[in-house]
Amino acid sequence: STAGAILQPQPPPWENSVSLISFMFPREKATRGARGAARRVNTMQKGVATVAQLSGFDEIIDARTPAEFAEDHIPGAINLPVLDNDERIVVGTMYKQQSAFDARRLGGALVAANISRHMLAVLQDKPKNWRPLIYCWRGGQRSGSFATWLRMVGWDARQLEGGYKAFRHHVIAEIARIV
C-alpha cells in the first residue's frame, strides 16, 4: 500500500544544494552543471523584462522622481513618478531615522495616491492591449508597485529587471564593446 509512504517524513529542502537553491531562490530554477555542481538558471518571470527587450513595449515609464528623471533617463521614457522629490526625501529620512515600517506605511499611501492620479489623467485613454515597461533606479519597490497596479487593471505591464542602473550598465558595456 502507498498510504504509509505518504505519511513518511520528508527531508527539509536544505539537505542538498539543489533543493537549498530552489528553497532560497524560488523564482529561479536549480540545475546541475557539467561537474555536478548546483547552479541557478534564471527563468522568465511574469511581469519582468530585460534591457534587451526594451523595444517590445508601447511605452516606457520612469517611476523615479522628477529630479532623477531630469538628471538622466532611458531615451523616449515618460516620467510618471510614484513619489515626487519632496515625498521621496521625507520617506527616505523617515526610513533611516525613525522606522522602516512607518516609512513604508507613509510611502505606500503616497505611492497609491500618485499612481491613482496618473491613472485618472495620463493613462486614462490607454487601450486594453497597451504594454508599458516601468522602471525605477534598481527595479525595486517604486516600479514594482506601479507595475502591480497596472497589471491589476489588466494591462500587460512589465518591470525592468535591475531598473535604470541595469540600463546604464548595459549602455556602458556597449560603448566599451564598440570602442
PDB file of C-alpha atoms in Angstrom:
ATOM      1  CA  SER A   1       0.000   0.000   0.000  1.00  0.00           C
ATOM      2  CA  THR A   2       1.240   3.536  -0.753  1.00  0.00           C
ATOM      3  CA  ALA A   3      -0.696   5.134   2.112  1.00  0.00           C
ATOM      4  CA  GLY A   4       2.193   4.563   4.522  1.00  0.00           C
ATOM      5  CA  ALA A   5       4.645   6.232   2.151  1.00  0.00           C
ATOM      6  CA  ILE A   6       2.580   9.426   2.067  1.00  0.00           C
ATOM      7  CA  LEU A   7       2.852   9.770   5.843  1.00  0.00           C
ATOM      8  CA  GLN A   8       6.618   9.313   5.862  1.00  0.00           C
ATOM      9  CA  PRO A   9       8.519  12.456   6.896  1.00  0.00           C
ATOM     10  CA  GLN A  10      10.204  14.283   4.048  1.00  0.00           C
ATOM     11  CA  PRO A  11      13.729  15.726   4.347  1.00  0.00           C
ATOM     12  CA  PRO A  12      13.902  19.526   4.679  1.00  0.00           C
ATOM     13  CA  PRO A  13      14.730  21.424   1.460  1.00  0.00           C
ATOM     14  CA  TRP A  14      18.190  22.396   2.674  1.00  0.00           C
ATOM     15  CA  GLU A  15      19.536  18.816   2.815  1.00  0.00           C
ATOM     16  CA  ASN A  16      21.036  19.032  -0.658  1.00  0.00           C
ATOM     17  CA  SER A  17      22.361  22.004  -2.590  1.00  0.00           C
ATOM     18  CA  VAL A  18      19.823  21.861  -5.439  1.00  0.00           C
ATOM     19  CA  SER A  19      16.896  21.867  -3.009  1.00  0.00           C
ATOM     20  CA  LEU A  20      18.509  24.626  -0.973  1.00  0.00           C
ATOM     21  CA  ILE A  21      18.860  26.859  -4.049  1.00  0.00           C
ATOM     22  CA  SER A  22      15.238  26.140  -5.004  1.00  0.00           C
ATOM     23  CA  PHE A  23      14.180  26.950  -1.448  1.00  0.00           C
ATOM     24  CA  MET A  24      16.204  30.189  -1.242  1.00  0.00           C
ATOM     25  CA  PHE A  25      15.542  31.391  -4.804  1.00  0.00           C
ATOM     26  CA  PRO A  26      12.021  30.202  -5.663  1.00  0.00           C
ATOM     27  CA  ARG A  27      11.896  32.242  -8.898  1.00  0.00           C
ATOM     28  CA  GLU A  28      14.994  30.551 -10.227  1.00  0.00           C
ATOM     29  CA  LYS A  29      15.405  27.013 -11.384  1.00  0.00           C
ATOM     30  CA  ALA A  30      18.189  24.932  -9.865  1.00  0.00           C
ATOM     31  CA  THR A  31      20.066  22.580 -12.173  1.00  0.00           C
ATOM     32  CA  ARG A  32      23.274  20.586 -12.137  1.00  0.00           C
ATOM     33  CA  GLY A  33      26.209  21.834 -14.202  1.00  0.00           C
ATOM     34  CA  ALA A  34      28.703  19.682 -16.138  1.00  0.00           C
ATOM     35  CA  ARG A  35      30.631  18.803 -12.972  1.00  0.00           C
ATOM     36  CA  GLY A  36      27.521  18.059 -10.947  1.00  0.00           C
ATOM     37  CA  ALA A  37      27.608  21.346  -9.019  1.00  0.00           C
ATOM     38  CA  ALA A  38      24.335  23.101  -8.423  1.00  0.00           C
ATOM     39  CA  ARG A  39      23.849  26.291 -10.404  1.00  0.00           C
ATOM     40  CA  ARG A  40      20.993  28.734 -10.814  1.00  0.00           C
ATOM     41  CA  VAL A  41      19.280  29.332 -14.128  1.00  0.00           C
ATOM     42  CA  ASN A  42      17.107  32.422 -14.468  1.00  0.00           C
ATOM     43  CA  THR A  43      13.647  31.716 -15.763  1.00  0.00           C
ATOM     44  CA  MET A  44      11.483  34.467 -17.238  1.00  0.00           C
ATOM     45  CA  GLN A  45       9.226  35.910 -14.585  1.00  0.00           C
ATOM     46  CA  LYS A  46       5.814  37.192 -15.482  1.00  0.00           C
ATOM     47  CA  GLY A  47       5.883  40.934 -15.167  1.00  0.00           C
ATOM     48  CA  VAL A  48       9.655  41.307 -15.611  1.00  0.00           C
ATOM     49  CA  ALA A  49      11.608  42.334 -18.713  1.00  0.00           C
ATOM     50  CA  THR A  50      15.287  42.787 -19.502  1.00  0.00           C
ATOM     51  CA  VAL A  51      17.153  45.671 -21.126  1.00  0.00           C
ATOM     52  CA  ALA A  52      17.353  43.606 -24.335  1.00  0.00           C
ATOM     53  CA  GLN A  53      13.531  43.671 -24.539  1.00  0.00           C
ATOM     54  CA  LEU A  54      13.100  47.482 -24.360  1.00  0.00           C
ATOM     55  CA  SER A  55      11.850  47.816 -27.928  1.00  0.00           C
ATOM     56  CA  GLY A  56       8.956  45.407 -27.337  1.00  0.00           C
ATOM     57  CA  PHE A  57       6.841  47.869 -25.349  1.00  0.00           C
ATOM     58  CA  ASP A  58       4.326  50.549 -26.271  1.00  0.00           C
ATOM     59  CA  GLU A  59       5.649  52.974 -23.679  1.00  0.00           C
ATOM     60  CA  ILE A  60       8.496  53.201 -21.200  1.00  0.00           C
ATOM     61  CA  ILE A  61       7.593  54.760 -17.850  1.00  0.00           C
ATOM     62  CA  ASP A  62      10.179  56.159 -15.462  1.00  0.00           C
ATOM     63  CA  ALA A  63       8.661  55.907 -11.961  1.00  0.00           C
ATOM     64  CA  ARG A  64      11.513  57.853 -10.329  1.00  0.00           C
ATOM     65  CA  THR A  65      11.258  61.414  -9.055  1.00  0.00           C
ATOM     66  CA  PRO A  66      11.255  64.356 -11.467  1.00  0.00           C
ATOM     67  CA  ALA A  67      14.779  65.249 -10.250  1.00  0.00           C
ATOM     68  CA  GLU A  68      16.085  61.746 -11.020  1.00  0.00           C
ATOM     69  CA  PHE A  69      14.370  61.814 -14.425  1.00  0.00           C
ATOM     70  CA  ALA A  70      15.837  65.245 -15.249  1.00  0.00           C
ATOM     71  CA  GLU A  71      19.330  64.002 -14.418  1.00  0.00           C
ATOM     72  CA  ASP A  72      19.060  61.106 -16.892  1.00  0.00           C
ATOM     73  CA  HIS A  73      16.568  58.578 -18.195  1.00  0.00           C
ATOM     74  CA  ILE A  74      16.043  55.941 -20.862  1.00  0.00           C
ATOM     75  CA  PRO A  75      15.539  57.722 -24.214  1.00  0.00           C
ATOM     76  CA  GLY A  76      11.843  58.026 -25.055  1.00  0.00           C
ATOM     77  CA  ALA A  77      10.679  57.366 -21.496  1.00  0.00           C
ATOM     78  CA  ILE A  78       7.960  59.456 -19.869  1.00  0.00           C
ATOM     79  CA  ASN A  79       8.129  60.434 -16.207  1.00  0.00           C
ATOM     80  CA  LEU A  80       5.202  59.320 -14.068  1.00  0.00           C
ATOM     81  CA  PRO A  81       6.737  59.488 -10.589  1.00  0.00           C
ATOM     82  CA  VAL A  82       5.258  57.418  -7.790  1.00  0.00           C
ATOM     83  CA  LEU A  83       6.880  59.846  -5.321  1.00  0.00           C
ATOM     84  CA  ASP A  84       7.748  63.464  -6.023  1.00  0.00           C
ATOM     85  CA  ASN A  85      11.089  64.950  -4.982  1.00  0.00           C
ATOM     86  CA  ASP A  86       9.921  66.097  -1.533  1.00  0.00           C
ATOM     87  CA  GLU A  87       7.955  62.917  -0.794  1.00  0.00           C
ATOM     88  CA  ARG A  88      10.999  60.764  -1.515  1.00  0.00           C
ATOM     89  CA  ILE A  89      13.126  62.823   0.866  1.00  0.00           C
ATOM     90  CA  VAL A  90      10.506  62.587   3.645  1.00  0.00           C
ATOM     91  CA  VAL A  91      10.036  58.824   3.215  1.00  0.00           C
ATOM     92  CA  GLY A  92      13.779  58.177   2.945  1.00  0.00           C
ATOM     93  CA  THR A  93      14.563  60.250   6.024  1.00  0.00           C
ATOM     94  CA  MET A  94      11.806  58.521   7.984  1.00  0.00           C
ATOM     95  CA  TYR A  95      13.176  55.128   6.900  1.00  0.00           C
ATOM     96  CA  LYS A  96      16.696  55.949   8.130  1.00  0.00           C
ATOM     97  CA  GLN A  97      15.882  57.936  11.265  1.00  0.00           C
ATOM     98  CA  GLN A  98      12.570  56.615  12.553  1.00  0.00           C
ATOM     99  CA  SER A  99      11.244  53.279  11.334  1.00  0.00           C
ATOM    100  CA  ALA A 100      11.210  51.243   8.144  1.00  0.00           C
ATOM    101  CA  PHE A 101       7.601  50.272   8.875  1.00  0.00           C
ATOM    102  CA  ASP A 102       6.444  53.865   9.346  1.00  0.00           C
ATOM    103  CA  ALA A 103       8.275  54.903   6.175  1.00  0.00           C
ATOM    104  CA  ARG A 104       6.697  52.089   4.142  1.00  0.00           C
ATOM    105  CA  ARG A 105       3.240  52.886   5.516  1.00  0.00           C
ATOM    106  CA  LEU A 106       3.551  56.554   4.523  1.00  0.00           C
ATOM    107  CA  GLY A 107       5.297  55.690   1.253  1.00  0.00           C
ATOM    108  CA  GLY A 108       2.581  53.188   0.358  1.00  0.00           C
ATOM    109  CA  ALA A 109      -0.137  55.800   0.853  1.00  0.00           C
ATOM    110  CA  LEU A 110       1.738  58.400  -1.204  1.00  0.00           C
ATOM    111  CA  VAL A 111       2.547  55.907  -3.977  1.00  0.00           C
ATOM    112  CA  ALA A 112      -1.104  54.784  -4.178  1.00  0.00           C
ATOM    113  CA  ALA A 113      -2.311  58.389  -4.412  1.00  0.00           C
ATOM    114  CA  ASN A 114       0.228  59.260  -7.116  1.00  0.00           C
ATOM    115  CA  ILE A 115      -0.493  56.137  -9.174  1.00  0.00           C
ATOM    116  CA  SER A 116      -4.207  56.928  -8.913  1.00  0.00           C
ATOM    117  CA  ARG A 117      -3.559  60.455 -10.198  1.00  0.00           C
ATOM    118  CA  HIS A 118      -1.601  59.087 -13.192  1.00  0.00           C
ATOM    119  CA  MET A 119      -4.315  56.532 -13.980  1.00  0.00           C
ATOM    120  CA  LEU A 120      -7.029  59.196 -13.959  1.00  0.00           C
ATOM    121  CA  ALA A 121      -5.003  61.554 -16.160  1.00  0.00           C
ATOM    122  CA  VAL A 122      -2.187  60.360 -18.429  1.00  0.00           C
ATOM    123  CA  LEU A 123      -3.217  56.692 -18.537  1.00  0.00           C
ATOM    124  CA  GLN A 124      -6.996  57.045 -18.787  1.00  0.00           C
ATOM    125  CA  ASP A 125      -7.173  56.537 -22.570  1.00  0.00           C
ATOM    126  CA  LYS A 126      -4.769  53.598 -22.876  1.00  0.00           C
ATOM    127  CA  PRO A 127      -6.328  50.572 -24.624  1.00  0.00           C
ATOM    128  CA  LYS A 128      -6.609  47.130 -23.041  1.00  0.00           C
ATOM    129  CA  ASN A 129      -3.717  45.769 -25.151  1.00  0.00           C
ATOM    130  CA  TRP A 130      -1.307  48.566 -24.086  1.00  0.00           C
ATOM    131  CA  ARG A 131       2.087  47.167 -22.930  1.00  0.00           C
ATOM    132  CA  PRO A 132       4.083  49.517 -20.705  1.00  0.00           C
ATOM    133  CA  LEU A 133       7.537  48.918 -19.245  1.00  0.00           C
ATOM    134  CA  ILE A 134       8.129  50.567 -15.875  1.00  0.00           C
ATOM    135  CA  TYR A 135      11.466  51.220 -14.225  1.00  0.00           C
ATOM    136  CA  CYS A 136      12.962  52.984 -11.222  1.00  0.00           C
ATOM    137  CA  TRP A 137      16.574  53.113 -10.030  1.00  0.00           C
ATOM    138  CA  ARG A 138      17.202  49.426  -9.245  1.00  0.00           C
ATOM    139  CA  GLY A 139      13.959  47.798 -10.344  1.00  0.00           C
ATOM    140  CA  GLY A 140      12.599  47.769  -6.842  1.00  0.00           C
ATOM    141  CA  GLN A 141       9.622  48.937  -4.896  1.00  0.00           C
ATOM    142  CA  ARG A 142       8.683  52.041  -6.866  1.00  0.00           C
ATOM    143  CA  SER A 143       8.451  50.412 -10.295  1.00  0.00           C
ATOM    144  CA  GLY A 144       7.185  47.163  -8.769  1.00  0.00           C
ATOM    145  CA  SER A 145       4.295  48.969  -7.085  1.00  0.00           C
ATOM    146  CA  PHE A 146       3.362  50.764 -10.295  1.00  0.00           C
ATOM    147  CA  ALA A 147       3.614  47.611 -12.425  1.00  0.00           C
ATOM    148  CA  THR A 148       1.479  45.670  -9.933  1.00  0.00           C
ATOM    149  CA  TRP A 149      -1.325  48.238 -10.076  1.00  0.00           C
ATOM    150  CA  LEU A 150      -1.234  48.380 -13.886  1.00  0.00           C
ATOM    151  CA  ARG A 151      -1.365  44.564 -14.084  1.00  0.00           C
ATOM    152  CA  MET A 152      -4.332  44.550 -11.686  1.00  0.00           C
ATOM    153  CA  VAL A 153      -6.148  46.848 -14.119  1.00  0.00           C
ATOM    154  CA  GLY A 154      -5.482  44.342 -16.901  1.00  0.00           C
ATOM    155  CA  TRP A 155      -2.539  45.776 -18.812  1.00  0.00           C
ATOM    156  CA  ASP A 156       0.498  43.611 -19.571  1.00  0.00           C
ATOM    157  CA  ALA A 157       2.815  45.873 -17.566  1.00  0.00           C
ATOM    158  CA  ARG A 158       6.391  44.769 -17.025  1.00  0.00           C
ATOM    159  CA  GLN A 159       9.078  45.936 -14.633  1.00  0.00           C
ATOM    160  CA  LEU A 160      12.602  46.459 -15.951  1.00  0.00           C
ATOM    161  CA  GLU A 161      14.846  43.949 -14.218  1.00  0.00           C
ATOM    162  CA  GLY A 162      17.616  45.864 -12.454  1.00  0.00           C
ATOM    163  CA  GLY A 163      15.987  49.226 -13.240  1.00  0.00           C
ATOM    164  CA  TYR A 164      17.773  52.235 -14.668  1.00  0.00           C
ATOM    165  CA  LYS A 165      21.004  51.000 -13.086  1.00  0.00           C
ATOM    166  CA  ALA A 166      20.901  47.880 -15.337  1.00  0.00           C
ATOM    167  CA  PHE A 167      20.197  50.055 -18.397  1.00  0.00           C
ATOM    168  CA  ARG A 168      23.169  52.277 -17.549  1.00  0.00           C
ATOM    169  CA  HIS A 169      25.489  49.274 -17.140  1.00  0.00           C
ATOM    170  CA  HIS A 170      24.254  47.909 -20.488  1.00  0.00           C
ATOM    171  CA  VAL A 171      24.990  51.203 -22.263  1.00  0.00           C
ATOM    172  CA  ILE A 172      28.480  51.420 -20.726  1.00  0.00           C
ATOM    173  CA  ALA A 173      29.221  47.828 -21.767  1.00  0.00           C
ATOM    174  CA  GLU A 174      28.017  48.518 -25.329  1.00  0.00           C
ATOM    175  CA  ILE A 175      30.178  51.628 -25.597  1.00  0.00           C
ATOM    176  CA  ALA A 176      33.202  49.651 -24.367  1.00  0.00           C
ATOM    177  CA  ARG A 177      32.442  46.898 -26.895  1.00  0.00           C
ATOM    178  CA  ILE A 178      32.217  49.371 -29.783  1.00  0.00           C
ATOM    179  CA  VAL A 179      35.324  51.347 -28.843  1.00  0.00           C
TER     180      VAL A 179
END
